[in-house]
CSV table of C-alpha atoms in Angstrom, one decimal:
chain,number,residue,atom,x,y,z
A,1,MET,CA,-49.5,-61.9,73.7
A,2,TYR,CA,-47.6,-63.4,71.2
A,3,ALA,CA,-47.4,-60.0,69.0
A,4,LEU,CA,-46.0,-58.4,71.9
A,5,LEU,CA,-43.5,-61.0,72.2
A,6,GLN,CA,-42.6,-60.5,68.6
A,7,ASP,CA,-42.3,-56.7,69.2
A,8,THR,CA,-40.1,-57.0,72.2
A,9,LEU,CA,-37.9,-59.4,70.1
A,10,ARG,CA,-37.7,-56.8,67.3
A,11,LEU,CA,-36.9,-53.9,69.7
A,12,LEU,CA,-34.2,-56.3,71.2
A,13,ARG,CA,-32.7,-56.8,67.7
A,14,ALA,CA,-32.6,-53.0,66.9
A,15,GLU,CA,-31.1,-52.3,70.4
A,16,MET,CA,-28.4,-55.0,70.5
A,17,PRO,CA,-28.0,-56.5,67.1
A,18,TRP,CA,-25.3,-58.9,68.4
A,19,LEU,CA,-27.4,-60.7,70.9
A,20,PHE,CA,-29.4,-63.1,68.6
A,21,PRO,CA,-26.4,-63.9,66.6
A,22,LEU,CA,-24.5,-64.8,69.9
A,23,CYS,CA,-27.3,-66.7,71.3
A,24,PHE,CA,-27.9,-68.7,68.2
A,25,GLY,CA,-24.3,-69.4,67.8
A,26,LEU,CA,-23.9,-70.9,71.4
A,27,PHE,CA,-27.2,-72.8,71.0
A,28,GLY,CA,-25.9,-74.1,67.9
A,29,ALA,CA,-22.8,-75.4,69.2
A,30,CYS,CA,-24.6,-77.1,72.2
A,31,ILE,CA,-27.1,-78.7,69.5
A,32,GLY,CA,-24.0,-79.7,67.3
A,33,SER,CA,-22.6,-81.6,70.5
A,34,PHE,CA,-25.9,-83.5,70.6
A,35,LEU,CA,-25.7,-84.1,66.9
A,36,ASN,CA,-22.4,-85.9,67.1
A,37,VAL,CA,-24.3,-88.3,69.5
A,38,VAL,CA,-27.1,-88.7,67.0
A,39,ILE,CA,-24.7,-89.3,64.1
A,40,TYR,CA,-22.7,-91.9,66.1
A,41,ARG,CA,-25.5,-93.8,67.7
A,42,SER,CA,-28.5,-93.6,65.4
A,43,PRO,CA,-26.9,-95.7,62.4
A,44,ARG,CA,-25.5,-98.1,64.9
A,45,GLY,CA,-29.1,-98.9,66.4
A,46,LEU,CA,-27.8,-97.4,69.9
A,47,SER,CA,-29.9,-95.6,72.2
A,48,LEU,CA,-29.6,-91.8,72.2
A,49,SER,CA,-30.2,-91.7,76.1
A,50,ASP,CA,-28.5,-94.7,77.4
A,51,PRO,CA,-26.0,-94.2,78.5
A,52,ALA,CA,-26.8,-90.7,79.0
A,53,ARG,CA,-23.4,-89.0,78.8
A,54,SER,CA,-21.2,-89.1,75.6
A,55,PHE,CA,-18.3,-91.8,75.6
A,56,CYS,CA,-15.1,-92.6,73.7
A,57,PRO,CA,-15.8,-94.8,70.9
A,58,ARG,CA,-12.2,-96.6,71.5
A,59,CYS,CA,-12.3,-97.0,75.4
A,60,GLU,CA,-16.1,-96.6,75.9
A,61,LYS,CA,-15.5,-94.7,78.9
A,62,GLU,CA,-17.9,-91.6,79.8
A,63,ILE,CA,-16.7,-88.3,78.9
A,64,PRO,CA,-17.4,-85.8,82.0
A,65,TRP,CA,-19.1,-82.7,81.3
A,66,TYR,CA,-15.9,-80.4,82.0
A,67,LEU,CA,-14.1,-82.4,79.0
A,68,ASN,CA,-17.2,-82.0,76.6
A,69,ILE,CA,-17.5,-78.2,76.2
A,70,PRO,CA,-18.6,-77.6,72.5
A,71,LEU,CA,-15.9,-76.4,70.3
A,72,LEU,CA,-13.3,-75.9,73.2
A,73,SER,CA,-12.9,-79.2,74.5
A,74,TRP,CA,-11.8,-80.8,71.1
A,75,LEU,CA,-9.1,-78.1,70.8
A,76,ILE,CA,-8.0,-78.1,74.2
A,77,LEU,CA,-7.4,-81.9,74.1
A,78,ARG,CA,-6.1,-81.6,70.4
A,79,GLY,CA,-8.4,-84.2,69.2
A,80,LYS,CA,-7.7,-86.9,71.6
A,81,CYS,CA,-9.6,-88.9,74.4
A,82,ALA,CA,-8.4,-87.6,77.7
A,83,SER,CA,-8.8,-91.3,79.2
A,84,CYS,CA,-6.9,-93.6,76.6
A,85,GLY,CA,-5.4,-91.1,74.2
A,86,GLY,CA,-7.1,-92.3,71.1
A,87,ARG,CA,-8.0,-90.1,68.2
A,88,ILE,CA,-11.3,-88.3,68.1
A,89,PRO,CA,-12.2,-87.5,64.5
A,90,PHE,CA,-12.0,-83.7,63.5
A,91,ARG,CA,-15.8,-84.4,62.4
A,92,TYR,CA,-16.9,-83.8,65.8
A,93,TRP,CA,-15.4,-80.4,66.0
A,94,LEU,CA,-16.5,-79.7,62.4
A,95,VAL,CA,-20.1,-80.7,63.1
A,96,GLU,CA,-20.3,-78.4,66.3
A,97,ALA,CA,-18.7,-75.5,64.3
A,98,ALA,CA,-21.1,-75.9,61.2
A,99,THR,CA,-24.0,-76.0,63.1
A,100,ALA,CA,-23.1,-73.0,65.0
A,101,GLY,CA,-22.6,-71.3,61.9
A,102,LEU,CA,-25.6,-72.2,60.5
A,103,PHE,CA,-27.8,-71.1,63.2
A,104,VAL,CA,-26.0,-67.7,63.3
A,105,ALA,CA,-26.5,-67.5,59.6
A,106,ALA,CA,-30.5,-68.4,60.1
A,107,THR,CA,-31.1,-65.7,62.4
A,108,MET,CA,-29.1,-63.0,60.5
A,109,TYR,CA,-30.3,-63.7,57.0
A,110,TYR,CA,-33.9,-64.2,58.2
A,111,ALA,CA,-33.8,-61.6,60.9
A,112,GLN,CA,-36.9,-59.8,60.0
A,113,GLU,CA,-38.9,-63.3,60.0
A,114,ASP,CA,-41.0,-64.8,63.0
A,115,LEU,CA,-38.9,-66.4,65.5
A,116,LEU,CA,-40.6,-69.7,65.1
A,117,ALA,CA,-39.6,-69.7,61.5
A,118,GLN,CA,-36.0,-69.2,62.4
A,119,LEU,CA,-36.5,-72.3,64.8
A,120,MET,CA,-37.8,-74.1,62.3
A,121,LEU,CA,-35.2,-73.4,59.9
A,122,CYS,CA,-32.5,-74.1,62.4
A,123,LEU,CA,-34.3,-77.7,63.2
A,124,TRP,CA,-34.0,-78.4,59.4
A,125,LEU,CA,-30.5,-77.2,59.2
A,126,ALA,CA,-29.8,-79.6,62.2
A,127,MET,CA,-31.0,-82.5,60.5
A,128,ALA,CA,-29.2,-81.6,57.3
A,129,VAL,CA,-26.0,-81.6,59.4
A,130,VAL,CA,-26.9,-85.2,60.5
A,131,MET,CA,-27.7,-86.4,57.1
A,132,ILE,CA,-24.6,-85.1,55.6
A,133,ALA,CA,-22.2,-86.7,58.1
A,134,ILE,CA,-24.1,-89.9,58.1
A,135,ASP,CA,-24.4,-90.5,54.4
A,136,ALA,CA,-20.7,-89.1,53.7
A,137,GLU,CA,-19.3,-91.7,56.6
A,138,ARG,CA,-21.7,-94.7,55.8
A,139,MET,CA,-23.2,-94.0,52.6
A,140,GLU,CA,-26.5,-94.2,54.6
A,141,VAL,CA,-29.7,-92.1,55.2
A,142,LEU,CA,-32.2,-92.9,57.9
A,143,PRO,CA,-35.7,-91.9,57.0
A,144,LYS,CA,-36.6,-90.6,60.3
A,145,HIS,CA,-33.9,-87.8,60.1
A,146,ALA,CA,-35.4,-86.9,56.6
A,147,LEU,CA,-38.9,-87.0,58.1
A,148,LEU,CA,-38.0,-84.6,60.9
A,149,ALA,CA,-36.3,-82.5,58.6
A,150,THR,CA,-39.5,-82.5,56.2
A,151,ALA,CA,-41.8,-81.7,59.4
A,152,ALA,CA,-39.7,-78.4,60.0
A,153,GLY,CA,-39.7,-77.6,56.4
A,154,LEU,CA,-43.6,-77.5,56.6
A,155,GLY,CA,-43.3,-75.6,59.7
A,156,PHE,CA,-41.1,-73.0,58.3
A,157,ALA,CA,-43.7,-72.7,55.3
A,158,ALA,CA,-46.4,-72.1,57.7
A,159,PHE,CA,-44.6,-69.3,59.7
A,160,ALA,CA,-43.0,-67.8,56.6
A,161,PRO,CA,-45.3,-68.9,53.9
A,162,TRP,CA,-44.0,-66.2,51.4
A,163,LEU,CA,-40.4,-67.5,51.4
A,164,ILE,CA,-41.8,-71.0,49.5
A,165,ASP,CA,-42.4,-69.2,46.0
A,166,GLY,CA,-41.4,-65.4,46.6
A,167,THR,CA,-44.9,-64.2,46.6
A,168,ALA,CA,-47.3,-63.4,49.5
A,169,LEU,CA,-49.2,-66.5,50.7
A,170,GLU,CA,-51.2,-67.5,53.6
A,171,ALA,CA,-50.1,-70.1,56.1
A,172,SER,CA,-52.3,-72.6,54.5
A,173,ASP,CA,-51.0,-71.8,51.1
A,174,GLY,CA,-47.5,-72.2,52.3
A,175,LEU,CA,-48.1,-75.5,53.7
A,176,MET,CA,-49.7,-76.5,50.4
A,177,TRP,CA,-46.9,-75.5,48.5
A,178,SER,CA,-44.4,-76.8,50.9
A,179,ALA,CA,-46.1,-80.3,50.6
A,180,ALA,CA,-46.1,-80.1,46.8
A,181,GLY,CA,-42.7,-79.2,46.8
A,182,ALA,CA,-41.9,-82.2,49.3
A,183,ILE,CA,-43.6,-84.8,46.9
A,184,ALA,CA,-42.2,-83.5,43.9
A,185,GLY,CA,-38.6,-83.9,45.2
A,186,PHE,CA,-39.3,-87.3,46.2
A,187,ILE,CA,-40.8,-88.6,42.9
A,188,LEU,CA,-38.3,-86.7,41.1
A,189,MET,CA,-35.5,-88.4,42.7
A,190,LYS,CA,-37.1,-91.7,42.6
A,191,ALA,CA,-37.4,-91.3,38.6
A,192,VAL,CA,-33.7,-90.3,38.4
A,193,ALA,CA,-32.7,-93.1,40.4
A,194,PHE,CA,-34.9,-95.4,38.3
A,195,ALA,CA,-33.5,-94.0,35.1
A,196,GLY,CA,-29.9,-94.3,36.5
A,197,LYS,CA,-30.6,-98.1,37.2
A,198,LEU,CA,-31.6,-98.8,33.8
A,199,LEU,CA,-28.7,-96.7,32.3
A,200,PHE,CA,-25.7,-97.4,34.5
A,201,GLY,CA,-26.7,-99.8,37.3
A,202,HIS,CA,-25.8,-103.2,35.4
A,203,ARG,CA,-22.0,-104.4,35.2
A,204,ARG,CA,-20.5,-107.3,33.4
A,205,ILE,CA,-17.2,-108.9,33.7
A,206,ARG,CA,-15.8,-112.1,32.0
A,207,HIS,CA,-12.6,-113.8,32.5
A,208,GLU,CA,-11.0,-116.5,30.2
A,209,GLU,CA,-9.5,-118.5,33.3
A,210,PRO,CA,-11.2,-119.1,36.5
A,211,ALA,CA,-10.4,-116.2,38.8
A,212,PRO,CA,-10.4,-116.1,42.6
A,213,TRP,CA,-12.7,-114.6,44.8
A,214,SER,CA,-13.5,-114.3,48.7
A,215,LEU,CA,-15.5,-112.7,51.5
A,216,ARG,CA,-13.9,-111.3,54.7
A,217,GLN,CA,-15.1,-109.4,57.5
A,218,CYS,CA,-13.7,-105.8,58.1
A,219,ASP,CA,-11.3,-105.2,61.0
A,220,ASP,CA,-14.2,-103.0,62.7
A,221,GLY,CA,-16.7,-105.7,62.0
A,222,GLU,CA,-19.3,-103.4,60.6
A,223,ASP,CA,-18.5,-104.4,56.8
A,224,ILE,CA,-17.9,-107.2,54.6
A,225,ILE,CA,-15.3,-107.1,51.8
A,226,LEU,CA,-15.7,-108.9,48.6
A,227,THR,CA,-12.1,-109.2,47.1
A,228,LEU,CA,-11.9,-109.8,43.4
A,229,PRO,CA,-8.8,-109.8,41.1
A,230,ASP,CA,-9.4,-106.1,40.1
A,231,GLY,CA,-9.8,-104.9,43.3
A,232,PRO,CA,-12.0,-105.0,46.7
A,233,MET,CA,-15.7,-104.2,46.8
A,234,SER,CA,-17.6,-103.1,49.8
A,235,TRP,CA,-20.7,-105.1,50.6
A,236,ALA,CA,-22.4,-102.4,52.1
A,237,GLU,CA,-22.1,-100.2,48.8
A,238,LEU,CA,-22.9,-103.2,46.8
A,239,PHE,CA,-26.1,-103.7,48.7
A,240,ALA,CA,-27.0,-100.4,49.6
A,241,GLU,CA,-30.4,-101.0,47.9
A,242,PRO,CA,-32.6,-104.1,48.9
A,243,GLY,CA,-33.3,-105.2,45.3
A,244,ASN,CA,-29.3,-105.2,44.6
A,245,ARG,CA,-27.9,-108.7,43.3
A,246,LEU,CA,-24.5,-109.9,42.7
A,247,ILE,CA,-24.3,-112.9,40.6
A,248,LEU,CA,-21.1,-115.4,39.8
A,249,GLU,CA,-21.3,-117.4,36.9
A,250,ASP,CA,-19.4,-120.9,36.4
A,251,ALA,CA,-18.3,-120.2,40.2
A,252,THR,CA,-17.1,-122.6,42.7
A,253,LEU,CA,-18.1,-122.1,46.5
A,254,PHE,CA,-16.1,-123.0,49.4
A,255,ILE,CA,-17.8,-122.5,52.9
A,256,ASP,CA,-15.7,-122.6,55.9
A,257,GLY,CA,-13.2,-124.7,53.8
A,258,ALA,CA,-15.8,-127.3,52.5
A,259,GLU,CA,-16.7,-127.3,48.8
A,260,VAL,CA,-20.4,-127.2,48.1
A,261,PRO,CA,-22.2,-127.5,44.6
A,262,GLY,CA,-21.6,-124.0,42.7
A,263,GLY,CA,-22.5,-123.1,39.1
A,264,THR,CA,-24.3,-119.9,39.3
A,265,LEU,CA,-24.4,-118.1,42.8
A,266,THR,CA,-26.6,-115.4,43.6
A,267,PHE,CA,-25.7,-113.2,46.6
A,268,THR,CA,-28.0,-110.8,48.3
A,269,ALA,CA,-27.2,-108.5,51.1
A,270,ASP,CA,-27.6,-111.4,53.7
A,271,SER,CA,-27.3,-114.7,51.9
A,272,VAL,CA,-25.9,-116.8,49.0
A,273,SER,CA,-27.8,-119.1,46.6
A,274,THR,CA,-26.6,-121.8,44.6
A,275,GLU,CA,-28.3,-122.6,41.3
A,276,THR,CA,-30.0,-125.6,42.9
A,277,GLY,CA,-31.9,-123.2,45.1
A,278,THR,CA,-30.0,-123.8,48.2
A,279,ALA,CA,-29.4,-120.6,50.2
A,280,TYR,CA,-26.8,-120.2,52.9
A,281,PRO,CA,-27.2,-117.2,55.5
A,282,LEU,CA,-23.8,-115.2,55.4
A,283,GLU,CA,-24.4,-114.7,59.4
A,284,ASP,CA,-23.7,-118.6,59.3
A,285,CYS,CA,-20.7,-118.6,57.6
A,286,ASP,CA,-17.3,-117.8,58.9
A,287,THR,CA,-15.4,-117.8,55.5
A,288,LEU,CA,-16.6,-117.8,51.9
A,289,SER,CA,-14.1,-118.3,48.6
A,290,GLY,CA,-14.0,-119.8,45.3
A,291,THR,CA,-13.4,-119.0,41.9
A,292,PHE,CA,-15.7,-117.7,39.2
A,293,ARG,CA,-15.5,-116.8,35.3
A,294,GLY,CA,-18.4,-114.3,34.8
A,295,LEU,CA,-19.8,-111.6,37.4
A,296,ARG,CA,-22.8,-109.5,36.8
A,297,THR,CA,-24.2,-106.8,39.2
A,298,SER,CA,-27.7,-105.4,39.2
A,299,ARG,CA,-27.7,-102.3,41.4
A,300,ALA,CA,-29.5,-98.9,41.8
A,301,ALA,CA,-27.3,-96.0,40.6
A,302,MET,CA,-28.5,-93.7,43.4
A,303,GLY,CA,-29.8,-94.9,46.7
A,304,SER,CA,-33.4,-94.6,48.0
A,305,GLY,CA,-31.9,-92.3,50.6
A,306,ASP,CA,-31.5,-89.4,48.2
A,307,ALA,CA,-35.1,-89.5,47.7
A,308,TRP,CA,-35.8,-89.1,51.4
A,309,ILE,CA,-33.6,-86.1,51.3
A,310,MET,CA,-35.1,-84.5,48.6
A,311,LEU,CA,-38.5,-84.9,50.3
A,312,ALA,CA,-37.1,-82.9,53.0
A,313,ILE,CA,-35.4,-80.3,50.5
A,314,GLY,CA,-38.8,-80.0,48.9
A,315,ALA,CA,-40.8,-79.2,52.0
A,316,LEU,CA,-38.4,-76.3,52.6
A,317,CYS,CA,-37.4,-75.0,49.2
A,318,GLY,CA,-40.7,-75.8,47.0
A,319,TRP,CA,-40.5,-77.2,43.8
A,320,GLU,CA,-38.6,-74.4,42.2
A,321,GLY,CA,-35.9,-75.1,45.0
A,322,VAL,CA,-35.9,-78.9,44.2
A,323,VAL,CA,-35.0,-78.1,40.5
A,324,PHE,CA,-32.4,-75.7,41.6
A,325,THR,CA,-31.0,-78.3,44.0
A,326,LEU,CA,-30.7,-81.2,41.6
A,327,ILE,CA,-28.9,-78.9,39.0
A,328,ALA,CA,-26.4,-77.5,41.5
A,329,ALA,CA,-25.8,-80.7,43.4
A,330,SER,CA,-24.8,-82.4,40.1
A,331,LEU,CA,-22.4,-79.4,39.5
A,332,LEU,CA,-21.0,-79.7,43.2
A,333,GLY,CA,-20.8,-83.5,42.7
A,334,ILE,CA,-18.8,-83.2,39.7
A,335,VAL,CA,-16.3,-81.0,41.3
A,336,GLY,CA,-16.2,-82.8,44.4
A,337,GLY,CA,-15.6,-86.1,42.5
A,338,LEU,CA,-13.0,-84.7,40.4
A,339,ALA,CA,-11.1,-83.3,43.5
A,340,THR,CA,-11.4,-86.8,45.5
A,341,LYS,CA,-12.1,-90.3,44.1
A,342,VAL,CA,-14.2,-90.3,40.8
A,343,GLY,CA,-12.9,-92.5,38.1
A,344,ARG,CA,-11.0,-94.8,40.7
A,345,GLY,CA,-13.8,-97.4,41.4
A,346,ASN,CA,-14.9,-95.8,44.7
A,347,PRO,CA,-18.4,-95.0,45.5
A,348,MET,CA,-19.5,-91.3,46.2
A,349,PRO,CA,-22.6,-90.4,48.1
A,350,PHE,CA,-24.8,-87.8,46.6
A,351,GLY,CA,-26.8,-86.9,49.6
A,352,PRO,CA,-24.1,-84.4,51.1
A,353,TYR,CA,-24.0,-82.4,47.6
A,354,LEU,CA,-28.0,-82.2,47.6
A,355,LEU,CA,-28.0,-80.8,51.1
A,356,ALA,CA,-25.3,-78.5,50.4
A,357,ALA,CA,-27.0,-77.2,47.2
A,358,ALA,CA,-30.3,-76.6,49.5
A,359,ILE,CA,-28.2,-74.7,51.9
A,360,ILE,CA,-27.1,-72.5,49.2
A,361,TRP,CA,-30.6,-71.9,48.1
A,362,VAL,CA,-31.9,-71.2,51.5
A,363,PHE,CA,-29.2,-68.4,51.9
A,364,GLY,CA,-29.4,-66.7,48.8
A,365,GLY,CA,-29.5,-69.2,46.1
A,366,SER,CA,-33.3,-68.5,45.5
A,367,SER,CA,-32.7,-64.8,44.8
A,368,LEU,CA,-30.1,-65.7,42.2
A,369,TRP,CA,-32.6,-68.3,40.8
A,370,ASN,CA,-35.4,-65.7,40.6
A,371,TRP,CA,-33.0,-63.2,39.0
A,372,TYR,CA,-32.0,-66.0,36.4
A,373,THR,CA,-35.5,-67.3,35.8
A,374,GLY,CA,-36.8,-63.6,35.6
A,375,TYR,CA,-34.1,-62.4,33.1
A,376,PHE,CA,-34.8,-65.1,30.6
A,377,THR,CA,-38.6,-64.7,30.9
């Protein structure tokens, strides 16, 4: 029965070559609309099904279906909420367009492959769009998204096993190589992050005279800003990893205007401890301020989220794809950093570049890599 279905699909492709790209494009635009819900709600801990309808982040009114048509509604409304007139970020339209385009590319580039392989690839691409958007906006990667992409990569390897290393493979061999690629990607990125912390994860500042510092809540209530003489620092970026630490030396400490014993202050993501061992939860403090002479930070040069991303990439692309992705992402990161904020003290997420490089691998980069490696062997 399944073989008959595949034959029917091949006949449809031959008779109406426009049909599958059109269907996958429309399907991708609808999926992209749902991905916008995932991108907004998941990192905030909100339910994906309650409320069932999308709502405006500003006025929180639900959006009726006729004003939530993928791709068209944002353009017709000119990027504004119909209820309150608030701006709807361009990212919403871009996610829908990118998902539709990637789905079309999947069915056209892999037109000869099993339909289930194409669907598995589309699922991986959808999760890639989610991880790119969340990491770019919040510098955060949720492992559940990476694990779903990893499962999709394993499924793709089972239905199109020869693509994992360019040779004829059985489904079981494809799964084995896919799993090996996932493990290789995860371990490699963990090793890179560890080396980066040793080389670049420590920072020291020393002032001759006491310098002021303070903590304040952002206007959106979602982050804390540490204000220092040389500029503000994002709390979420400082403590992106659980083991990160910020230490102020020869410091004074005022909590809600009252001075407490200072000395050496050790900050974690949710508390500050004095050298006497007393810890003050940040959630119990309205304001913190004081002075300091020395500052030390110990933080990872790369987040653990990048390792989860490489797990998903390895499952889809294999170990050669992992190597290609790391090299290509580094080059893309250099270009992107020079074009945006590198050298200005601003953090730059690496995950979007990793996923962009993996997408390049999926749509032709593997052929280029095989030609390059074959040319020099």
